[in-house]
mmCIF file of C-alpha atoms in Angstrom:
data_model
loop_
_atom_site.group_PDB
_atom_site.id
_atom_site.type_symbol
_atom_site.label_atom_id
_atom_site.label_comp_id
_atom_site.label_asym_id
_atom_site.label_seq_id
_atom_site.Cartn_x
_atom_site.Cartn_y
_atom_site.Cartn_z
ATOM 1 C CA GLU A 1 106.461 110.827 121.323
ATOM 2 C CA THR A 2 105.902 107.542 119.508
ATOM 3 C CA GLY A 3 104.389 105.506 122.342
ATOM 4 C CA VAL A 4 107.561 103.455 122.771
ATOM 5 C CA THR A 5 109.800 104.241 125.729
ATOM 6 C CA GLN A 6 113.290 103.004 126.482
ATOM 7 C CA THR A 7 115.371 103.120 129.647
ATOM 8 C CA PRO A 8 118.023 104.016 130.367
ATOM 9 C CA ARG A 9 118.706 106.606 127.691
ATOM 10 C CA HIS A 10 122.438 106.439 128.290
ATOM 11 C CA LEU A 11 124.544 103.641 129.745
ATOM 12 C CA VAL A 12 128.253 103.272 130.371
ATOM 13 C CA MET A 13 129.446 99.850 131.412
ATOM 14 C CA GLY A 14 132.632 97.916 131.821
ATOM 15 C CA MET A 15 133.277 94.690 130.004
ATOM 16 C CA THR A 16 132.616 92.623 133.119
ATOM 17 C CA ASN A 17 129.325 94.306 134.037
ATOM 18 C CA LYS A 18 125.822 92.950 133.617
ATOM 19 C CA LYS A 19 123.101 95.395 132.693
ATOM 20 C CA SER A 20 119.666 95.357 131.104
ATOM 21 C CA LEU A 21 117.929 97.619 128.637
ATOM 22 C CA LYS A 22 114.184 98.025 128.936
ATOM 23 C CA CYS A 23 111.582 98.844 126.329
ATOM 24 C CA GLU A 24 107.877 99.423 126.851
ATOM 25 C CA GLN A 25 105.223 100.105 124.247
ATOM 26 C CA HIS A 26 101.820 101.665 124.883
ATOM 27 C CA LEU A 27 100.388 101.098 121.419
ATOM 28 C CA GLY A 28 98.708 97.727 121.820
ATOM 29 C CA HIS A 29 101.147 96.117 119.399
ATOM 30 C CA ASN A 30 102.055 92.456 119.517
ATOM 31 C CA ALA A 31 105.477 92.446 117.835
ATOM 32 C CA MET A 32 108.624 93.993 119.286
ATOM 33 C CA TYR A 33 112.134 94.405 117.895
ATOM 34 C CA TRP A 34 115.683 95.174 119.007
ATOM 35 C CA TYR A 35 118.004 96.968 116.582
ATOM 36 C CA LYS A 36 121.628 98.027 116.858
ATOM 37 C CA GLN A 37 122.749 101.225 115.181
ATOM 38 C CA SER A 38 126.473 101.812 114.817
ATOM 39 C CA ALA A 39 128.093 104.794 113.159
ATOM 40 C CA LYS A 40 128.114 104.644 109.363
ATOM 41 C CA LYS A 41 126.417 101.233 109.260
ATOM 42 C CA PRO A 42 122.846 100.291 108.411
ATOM 43 C CA LEU A 43 120.454 99.579 111.202
ATOM 44 C CA GLU A 44 120.968 95.940 112.218
ATOM 45 C CA LEU A 45 118.005 93.849 113.296
ATOM 46 C CA MET A 46 118.948 91.788 116.356
ATOM 47 C CA PHE A 47 115.798 90.102 117.647
ATOM 48 C CA VAL A 48 112.093 89.983 116.889
ATOM 49 C CA TYR A 49 109.328 88.828 119.205
ATOM 50 C CA SER A 50 105.827 88.243 117.969
ATOM 51 C CA LEU A 51 103.090 87.320 120.417
ATOM 52 C CA GLU A 52 105.845 86.936 123.019
ATOM 53 C CA GLU A 53 107.697 84.311 121.014
ATOM 54 C CA ARG A 54 111.095 84.942 119.507
ATOM 55 C CA VAL A 55 110.717 84.678 115.740
ATOM 56 C CA GLU A 56 113.998 86.149 114.494
ATOM 57 C CA ASN A 57 117.484 85.871 115.888
ATOM 58 C CA ASN A 58 120.009 87.349 113.535
ATOM 59 C CA SER A 59 123.216 85.583 114.579
ATOM 60 C CA VAL A 60 123.605 87.826 117.574
ATOM 61 C CA PRO A 61 126.373 86.908 120.061
ATOM 62 C CA SER A 62 125.161 85.188 123.200
ATOM 63 C CA ARG A 63 126.375 88.088 125.341
ATOM 64 C CA PHE A 64 123.082 89.714 124.249
ATOM 65 C CA SER A 65 120.052 87.962 125.723
ATOM 66 C CA PRO A 66 116.519 89.174 124.975
ATOM 67 C CA GLU A 67 113.460 88.655 127.122
ATOM 68 C CA CYS A 68 109.826 89.389 126.338
ATOM 69 C CA PRO A 69 107.656 88.730 129.403
ATOM 70 C CA ASN A 70 104.512 90.151 127.774
ATOM 71 C CA SER A 71 103.512 91.955 124.605
ATOM 72 C CA SER A 72 104.187 95.390 126.118
ATOM 73 C CA HIS A 73 107.664 94.841 127.497
ATOM 74 C CA LEU A 74 110.974 93.839 125.989
ATOM 75 C CA PHE A 75 114.350 93.562 127.656
ATOM 76 C CA LEU A 76 117.873 93.160 126.378
ATOM 77 C CA HIS A 77 120.206 91.663 128.964
ATOM 78 C CA LEU A 78 123.859 92.482 128.479
ATOM 79 C CA HIS A 79 126.878 90.694 129.930
ATOM 80 C CA THR A 80 130.603 90.643 129.196
ATOM 81 C CA LEU A 81 130.232 93.059 126.319
ATOM 82 C CA GLN A 82 133.061 94.250 124.113
ATOM 83 C CA PRO A 83 133.970 97.836 123.196
ATOM 84 C CA GLU A 84 132.710 97.207 119.644
ATOM 85 C CA ASP A 85 129.247 96.680 121.117
ATOM 86 C CA SER A 86 129.085 100.407 121.833
ATOM 87 C CA ALA A 87 126.177 101.713 119.784
ATOM 88 C CA LEU A 88 122.660 103.078 119.884
ATOM 89 C CA TYR A 89 120.205 100.288 120.710
ATOM 90 C CA LEU A 90 116.739 100.902 119.398
ATOM 91 C CA CYS A 91 113.531 99.167 120.304
ATOM 92 C CA ALA A 92 110.512 99.151 118.005
ATOM 93 C CA SER A 93 107.019 97.704 117.986
ATOM 94 C CA SER A 94 104.407 96.965 115.360
ATOM 95 C CA GLN A 95 101.252 95.042 114.771
ATOM 96 C CA GLU A 96 101.699 91.417 113.895
ATOM 97 C CA PRO A 97 102.651 91.330 110.214
ATOM 98 C CA ARG A 98 99.796 90.196 108.008
ATOM 99 C CA GLY A 99 99.689 88.793 104.506
ATOM 100 C CA GLY A 100 100.244 92.184 102.924
ATOM 101 C CA GLY A 101 103.697 92.499 104.342
ATOM 102 C CA GLN A 102 105.342 94.155 107.273
ATOM 103 C CA GLU A 103 103.516 96.709 109.322
ATOM 104 C CA THR A 104 104.822 100.124 110.291
ATOM 105 C CA GLN A 105 107.334 99.990 113.116
ATOM 106 C CA TYR A 106 107.323 102.611 115.834
ATOM 107 C CA PHE A 107 110.671 103.272 117.434
ATOM 108 C CA GLY A 108 111.723 104.302 120.893
ATOM 109 C CA PRO A 109 114.349 107.015 121.449
ATOM 110 C CA GLY A 110 117.124 104.469 121.954
ATOM 111 C CA THR A 111 119.729 103.703 124.583
ATOM 112 C CA ARG A 112 123.188 105.050 123.868
ATOM 113 C CA LEU A 113 125.562 102.370 125.158
ATOM 114 C CA LEU A 114 129.267 102.845 125.748
ATOM 115 C CA VAL A 115 131.366 99.826 126.697
ATOM 116 C CA LEU A 116 134.714 100.629 128.251
ATOM 117 C CA SER B 1 121.445 90.877 100.583
ATOM 118 C CA GLN B 2 118.404 93.045 100.184
ATOM 119 C CA GLN B 3 119.914 96.224 101.487
ATOM 120 C CA GLY B 4 118.314 99.544 100.781
ATOM 121 C CA GLU B 5 120.865 102.079 99.676
ATOM 122 C CA GLU B 6 120.144 105.755 99.849
ATOM 123 C CA ASP B 7 121.598 108.327 97.528
ATOM 124 C CA PRO B 8 123.078 110.815 98.128
ATOM 125 C CA GLN B 9 124.768 110.034 101.428
ATOM 126 C CA ALA B 10 124.654 113.701 102.378
ATOM 127 C CA LEU B 11 122.717 116.673 101.071
ATOM 128 C CA SER B 12 122.917 120.333 102.014
ATOM 129 C CA ILE B 13 120.327 122.826 100.761
ATOM 130 C CA GLN B 14 118.929 126.247 101.565
ATOM 131 C CA GLU B 15 115.655 126.695 103.382
ATOM 132 C CA GLY B 16 112.780 126.817 100.934
ATOM 133 C CA GLU B 17 114.437 124.552 98.390
ATOM 134 C CA ASN B 18 113.267 121.041 97.613
ATOM 135 C CA ALA B 19 115.234 117.990 98.737
ATOM 136 C CA THR B 20 115.204 114.706 96.849
ATOM 137 C CA MET B 21 116.585 111.466 98.197
ATOM 138 C CA ASN B 22 116.698 108.146 96.409
ATOM 139 C CA CYS B 23 116.652 104.571 97.577
ATOM 140 C CA SER B 24 117.504 101.417 95.671
ATOM 141 C CA TYR B 25 116.931 97.845 96.752
ATOM 142 C CA LYS B 26 117.689 94.422 95.372
ATOM 143 C CA THR B 27 114.828 91.960 95.745
ATOM 144 C CA SER B 28 111.048 91.965 95.550
ATOM 145 C CA ILE B 29 109.104 93.734 98.268
ATOM 146 C CA ASN B 30 105.573 94.126 99.567
ATOM 147 C CA ASN B 31 106.156 97.660 100.755
ATOM 148 C CA LEU B 32 108.781 100.307 101.347
ATOM 149 C CA GLN B 33 108.886 102.845 104.133
ATOM 150 C CA TRP B 34 110.738 106.065 104.766
ATOM 151 C CA TYR B 35 111.877 107.062 108.224
ATOM 152 C CA ARG B 36 113.492 110.137 109.674
ATOM 153 C CA GLN B 37 116.010 110.258 112.512
ATOM 154 C CA ASN B 38 117.180 113.289 114.366
ATOM 155 C CA SER B 39 120.733 113.041 115.655
ATOM 156 C CA GLY B 40 121.096 110.228 118.193
ATOM 157 C CA ARG B 41 117.366 109.684 118.526
ATOM 158 C CA GLY B 42 114.869 107.039 117.470
ATOM 159 C CA LEU B 43 113.419 106.728 113.997
ATOM 160 C CA VAL B 44 110.124 108.364 113.149
ATOM 161 C CA HIS B 45 107.929 106.827 110.497
ATOM 162 C CA LEU B 46 107.133 109.166 107.612
ATOM 163 C CA ILE B 47 105.307 107.223 104.947
ATOM 164 C CA LEU B 48 104.644 103.696 103.705
ATOM 165 C CA ILE B 49 104.136 102.863 100.059
ATOM 166 C CA ARG B 50 102.950 99.443 98.929
ATOM 167 C CA SER B 51 104.302 97.626 95.913
ATOM 168 C CA ASN B 52 101.106 98.240 93.930
ATOM 169 C CA GLU B 53 101.324 101.988 94.466
ATOM 170 C CA ARG B 54 103.406 104.390 92.398
ATOM 171 C CA GLU B 55 103.134 107.601 94.359
ATOM 172 C CA LYS B 56 101.982 108.843 97.753
ATOM 173 C CA HIS B 57 101.772 112.232 99.367
ATOM 174 C CA SER B 58 101.805 113.328 102.967
ATOM 175 C CA GLY B 59 101.965 117.053 103.621
ATOM 176 C CA ARG B 60 105.224 118.300 102.109
ATOM 177 C CA LEU B 61 106.395 114.759 101.413
ATOM 178 C CA ARG B 62 106.060 112.962 98.114
ATOM 179 C CA VAL B 63 107.221 109.379 97.696
ATOM 180 C CA THR B 64 107.455 107.466 94.451
ATOM 181 C CA LEU B 65 108.075 103.796 93.898
ATOM 182 C CA ASP B 66 109.280 102.123 90.719
ATOM 183 C CA THR B 67 109.274 98.381 91.277
ATOM 184 C CA SER B 68 110.683 97.701 87.808
ATOM 185 C CA LYS B 69 113.792 99.675 88.712
ATOM 186 C CA LYS B 70 113.676 98.662 92.365
ATOM 187 C CA SER B 71 113.923 102.252 93.443
ATOM 188 C CA SER B 72 112.056 104.875 95.426
ATOM 189 C CA SER B 73 112.441 108.587 95.933
ATOM 190 C CA LEU B 74 111.482 110.917 98.748
ATOM 191 C CA LEU B 75 110.850 114.546 97.900
ATOM 192 C CA ILE B 76 110.563 117.160 100.632
ATOM 193 C CA THR B 77 109.176 120.397 99.258
ATOM 194 C CA ALA B 78 109.771 123.872 100.674
ATOM 195 C CA SER B 79 112.314 122.551 103.153
ATOM 196 C CA ARG B 80 112.734 124.014 106.613
ATOM 197 C CA ALA B 81 115.663 124.055 109.018
ATOM 198 C CA ALA B 82 113.664 121.629 111.181
ATOM 199 C CA ASP B 83 113.847 119.060 108.369
ATOM 200 C CA THR B 84 117.544 118.635 109.120
ATOM 201 C CA ALA B 85 117.903 114.933 109.953
ATOM 202 C CA SER B 86 118.904 111.585 108.494
ATOM 203 C CA TYR B 87 116.403 109.871 106.248
ATOM 204 C CA PHE B 88 116.234 106.105 105.799
ATOM 205 C CA CYS B 89 114.350 103.831 103.497
ATOM 206 C CA ALA B 90 113.378 100.392 104.711
ATOM 207 C CA THR B 91 112.153 97.483 102.631
ATOM 208 C CA ASP B 92 110.320 94.475 103.934
ATOM 209 C CA ALA B 93 111.544 90.947 103.300
ATOM 210 C CA PRO B 94 108.417 89.006 102.303
ATOM 211 C CA GLY B 95 107.800 85.966 104.437
ATOM 212 C CA THR B 96 109.879 87.284 107.317
ATOM 213 C CA TYR B 97 109.530 89.824 110.088
ATOM 214 C CA LYS B 98 112.486 91.785 108.816
ATOM 215 C CA TYR B 99 112.796 95.284 107.546
ATOM 216 C CA ILE B 100 116.067 96.065 105.788
ATOM 217 C CA PHE B 101 117.349 99.578 106.362
ATOM 218 C CA GLY B 102 119.861 101.512 104.306
ATOM 219 C CA THR B 103 122.651 103.705 105.626
ATOM 220 C CA GLY B 104 120.582 106.844 105.174
ATOM 221 C CA THR B 105 120.849 110.304 103.659
ATOM 222 C CA ARG B 106 121.975 113.085 105.974
ATOM 223 C CA LEU B 107 120.025 116.198 105.067
ATOM 224 C CA LYS B 108 121.077 119.618 106.269
ATOM 225 C CA VAL B 109 118.775 122.559 105.628
ATOM 226 C CA LEU B 110 120.461 125.904 106.072
ATOM 227 C CA ALA B 111 118.423 128.818 107.399
#
């Protein structure tokens, strides 16, 4: 148990559906991250929020829309996804990075997404 | 790109043996971390080593860092079946919020 929870754990959706992934952290962190993990590919950073502001957006298609209403919660809104978007979506949190570099990220268990 | 690359991609050993995994990266870093992932689950942080450190220990884990060669190694001593997992290195990208992950080493420890 890392202190980061994600719901749902599994999700099957059609290409015309709209769904949302939720992440919550109980660690008092102020930075939160969305990653995509596909088979045989490195973990891909999608979005970063620090102090509730989006600070990184790695050329992610607009069919993925993040939302960070407060420092403990992060959402990923999904609409009109493609089958190639099927993957494990991981949320992580950390303290705000300081001058010495990035801080340790704590990951949730992930949401396994299948797009039909 | 500053992608960490782990070597080997897969490793199978007997329980009680030591397992060594290597990671190489391309640009300067402030720190490097190793993570573990059980099948289909989230990543668990194992150890962080800063660029001014050469070696760190945590229980049965030993991590080394050679910034001149841009490489790191993770040694798991006296391995157990429960160590079966994928292991990833991640390097920070100074000045950004990014951590760059490699594709991982899949370790299988046979009982």
